[in-house]
Amino acid sequence: QSVLTQPPSVSAAPGQKVTISCSGSSSNIGNNYVSWYQQLPGTAPKLLIYDNNKRPSGIPDRFSGSKSGTSATLGITGLQTGDEADYYCGTWDSSLSAGHVFGTGTKVTVL
Amino acid sequence: QVQLVQSGAEVKKPGASVKVSCKASGYTFTSYGISWVRQAPGQGLEWMGWISAYNGNTNYAQKLQGRVTMTTDTSTSTAYMELRSLRSDDTAVYYCARGRPGIPHDYWGQGTLVTVSS
């Protein structure tokens, strides 16, 4: 069971902006870095954002991340049809033997 | 370039076991660990556990304790995940991903479909 809560879906027209929230607790988001993963249909997840707001090489600056307290946010600007995918937040959890946790996932639809 | 290549799809009967492999290349295997993540059909990502490729230490998700074993073979840079007493709700795509506590899962395998059906 996911302990990080995300909205099930968000949508916007091409060129617009969407934001995806990820809500956790002090044992996970509150005290650890947050990552975001993009999963295109039928493919493995891909790292999109790490350490709350850093982008791996090759990820366009249309994607951004932020964190405040026990919540994190992924932003996508200049929305493109190729951005239609599922997005997951993730972080390590500091509670006893909790390991790593993922968010519930958000489906982004480009209208 | 970093690559994680997983073994092929499996079909198992309820009560059986499955062992999935994940061969790493393009980096120093023992400098990282491997997480295993599964995704049931139409569902989200579920972290199953993590193994250190350096010393074999493991951390398993509580719900899988007693049914899952993760191992590594440093001579071949390969990680393994064995799941026992399979049930129909274990049907999922199983992924391996490079990482360790405090750092993100930056590279992922292509996934292995495990189907549990009588």
XYZ file of C-alpha atoms in Angstrom:
229
model
C 0.000 0.000 0.000
C 1.312 3.423 -1.031
C 1.867 5.895 1.791
C 2.371 8.845 -0.549
C -0.854 10.343 -1.895
C -1.178 11.755 -5.405
C -4.222 12.868 -7.399
C -5.402 10.059 -9.709
C -5.388 12.254 -12.796
C -4.677 15.706 -14.171
C -5.216 17.070 -17.652
C -4.542 20.135 -19.747
C -4.304 21.253 -23.359
C -1.028 21.194 -25.302
C 1.253 24.041 -24.281
C -0.393 24.463 -20.896
C 0.997 23.652 -17.447
C 0.075 20.926 -14.972
C 1.170 20.304 -11.412
C 1.062 17.026 -9.517
C 1.118 16.929 -5.738
C 2.586 14.217 -3.533
C 1.661 14.177 0.146
C 3.545 12.167 2.745
C 4.728 12.408 6.329
C 7.709 13.408 8.430
C 9.216 9.902 8.190
C 9.380 9.963 4.391
C 9.065 13.229 2.444
C 9.683 15.361 5.534
C 13.187 13.985 6.061
C 14.284 12.580 2.729
C 14.823 13.639 -0.864
C 11.940 13.128 -3.283
C 12.230 11.677 -6.777
C 9.723 11.651 -9.611
C 9.347 8.939 -12.243
C 7.620 8.993 -15.618
C 6.117 5.767 -16.940
C 5.054 5.848 -20.574
C 2.515 3.165 -21.577
C 4.041 -0.287 -21.668
C 7.504 0.815 -20.544
C 9.608 0.814 -17.396
C 9.604 3.878 -15.137
C 12.186 6.542 -15.910
C 13.803 8.933 -13.431
C 12.563 12.457 -14.105
C 13.504 14.462 -10.997
C 15.777 13.572 -8.080
C 16.845 15.267 -4.841
C 13.550 17.223 -4.866
C 14.389 19.452 -7.823
C 17.316 18.148 -9.886
C 16.959 16.845 -13.440
C 19.069 13.974 -14.805
C 20.939 14.628 -17.997
C 18.565 14.689 -20.973
C 15.439 15.696 -19.072
C 14.117 19.004 -20.442
C 13.665 21.989 -18.139
C 9.913 21.851 -18.803
C 9.928 19.429 -15.878
C 10.511 20.847 -12.400
C 10.223 19.660 -8.827
C 9.831 21.264 -5.431
C 9.325 20.210 -1.828
C 7.863 21.912 1.207
C 7.502 20.151 4.534
C 5.841 16.805 3.975
C 4.656 17.500 0.420
C 6.282 17.648 -2.982
C 5.159 18.910 -6.361
C 6.029 18.063 -9.953
C 5.411 20.724 -12.580
C 5.246 20.232 -16.330
C 5.130 23.306 -18.545
C 4.623 23.509 -22.311
C 2.656 20.256 -22.194
C 3.209 17.934 -25.176
C 1.326 14.859 -26.354
C 4.433 12.821 -25.578
C 4.042 13.757 -21.906
C 0.947 11.570 -21.610
C 2.049 9.045 -19.014
C 1.764 7.967 -15.417
C 3.871 9.893 -12.923
C 4.991 8.606 -9.531
C 6.728 10.297 -6.644
C 9.051 8.246 -4.504
C 11.284 8.555 -1.479
C 13.044 6.504 1.156
C 11.258 6.216 4.490
C 13.144 6.645 7.748
C 10.699 4.705 9.930
C 11.793 1.272 11.152
C 12.479 -1.021 8.187
C 10.072 0.967 6.017
C 12.444 1.044 3.074
C 11.251 2.933 0.012
C 7.764 4.193 -0.773
C 6.077 5.260 -4.011
C 3.130 7.538 -4.547
C -0.236 6.284 -5.752
C 0.469 7.567 -9.248
C -1.069 10.274 -11.433
C -2.228 9.886 -15.019
C -1.474 12.972 -17.119
C -3.784 13.435 -20.096
C -3.104 15.952 -22.847
C -6.466 17.144 -24.120
C 26.239 2.938 -20.530
C 24.408 1.561 -17.541
C 22.085 -1.333 -18.374
C 19.956 -3.693 -16.345
C 18.737 -6.689 -18.347
C 16.147 -8.973 -16.808
C 15.195 -12.563 -17.489
C 12.151 -13.500 -19.539
C 8.484 -13.907 -18.739
C 7.344 -16.714 -16.445
C 4.087 -18.579 -15.938
C 3.695 -20.315 -12.600
C 1.007 -22.230 -10.747
C -0.251 -21.090 -7.342
C 2.042 -22.285 -4.573
C 5.109 -22.420 -6.807
C 8.213 -20.209 -6.685
C 9.745 -17.882 -9.236
C 13.276 -16.516 -9.509
C 13.918 -13.437 -11.653
C 17.408 -12.272 -12.612
C 18.751 -8.812 -13.347
C 22.175 -8.540 -15.027
C 23.929 -5.212 -14.566
C 26.569 -3.654 -16.803
C 28.224 -0.297 -17.379
C 29.045 0.514 -13.763
C 30.759 -0.905 -10.679
C 28.136 -3.356 -9.450
C 29.232 -3.317 -5.808
C 28.974 0.475 -5.539
C 25.191 0.387 -5.585
C 22.300 -1.776 -4.555
C 19.328 -3.155 -6.399
C 15.688 -2.576 -5.521
C 12.915 -4.799 -6.802
C 9.630 -3.107 -7.687
C 6.471 -4.758 -8.975
C 3.409 -3.489 -10.780
C 0.200 -5.502 -10.903
C -1.970 -5.056 -14.027
C -3.436 -1.555 -14.076
C -1.957 -0.743 -10.671
C 0.812 1.452 -9.281
C 4.392 0.727 -8.313
C 5.081 -1.386 -5.221
C 8.572 -1.491 -3.695
C 9.419 -5.050 -2.686
C 12.821 -4.641 -1.123
C 16.465 -3.783 -1.605
C 19.785 -5.571 -1.521
C 23.242 -4.104 -1.169
C 25.523 -5.424 -3.899
C 28.461 -4.518 -1.642
C 27.723 -6.745 1.356
C 24.426 -8.515 0.633
C 22.440 -6.663 3.309
C 18.739 -6.716 2.593
C 15.627 -4.777 3.543
C 12.322 -6.360 2.550
C 8.853 -4.820 2.484
C 6.960 -6.022 5.535
C 4.117 -7.563 3.548
C 6.547 -9.847 1.687
C 8.729 -10.870 4.656
C 9.108 -14.640 4.698
C 8.168 -15.103 1.022
C 10.877 -13.118 -0.758
C 14.637 -13.563 -0.948
C 16.998 -11.225 -2.772
C 20.559 -12.234 -3.591
C 23.444 -11.070 -5.739
C 26.301 -12.744 -7.578
C 29.122 -10.224 -7.766
C 31.145 -12.468 -10.110
C 28.509 -11.951 -12.819
C 27.054 -8.602 -11.632
C 23.656 -10.212 -11.384
C 20.888 -9.707 -8.848
C 18.142 -12.239 -8.181
C 14.692 -12.031 -6.641
C 12.921 -15.220 -5.560
C 9.273 -15.146 -4.529
C 7.745 -18.277 -2.972
C 4.221 -19.549 -2.316
C 2.917 -17.642 -5.306
C -0.708 -16.471 -5.353
C -2.805 -15.042 -8.148
C -2.321 -11.536 -6.773
C 1.439 -11.881 -7.317
C 0.748 -11.605 -11.049
C 2.658 -8.498 -12.045
C 5.542 -7.020 -13.978
C 8.645 -7.182 -11.800
C 11.343 -4.537 -12.250
C 14.861 -4.248 -10.882
C 16.250 -0.753 -10.370
C 19.660 0.550 -9.333
C 19.746 2.533 -6.109
C 20.492 2.549 -2.414
C 18.973 4.259 0.612
C 19.117 7.996 0.153
C 19.638 7.974 -3.596
C 17.060 7.625 -6.369
C 16.399 4.639 -8.591
C 18.186 6.008 -11.632
C 18.280 2.996 -13.960
C 15.612 0.343 -14.413
C 15.424 -3.056 -16.045
C 12.940 -3.692 -18.829
C 10.600 -5.662 -16.567
C 9.654 -9.333 -16.288
C 6.028 -10.439 -16.462
C 5.204 -13.132 -13.923
C 1.792 -14.715 -14.365
C 0.379 -16.910 -11.607
C -2.459 -19.058 -12.850
C -3.783 -22.559 -12.362
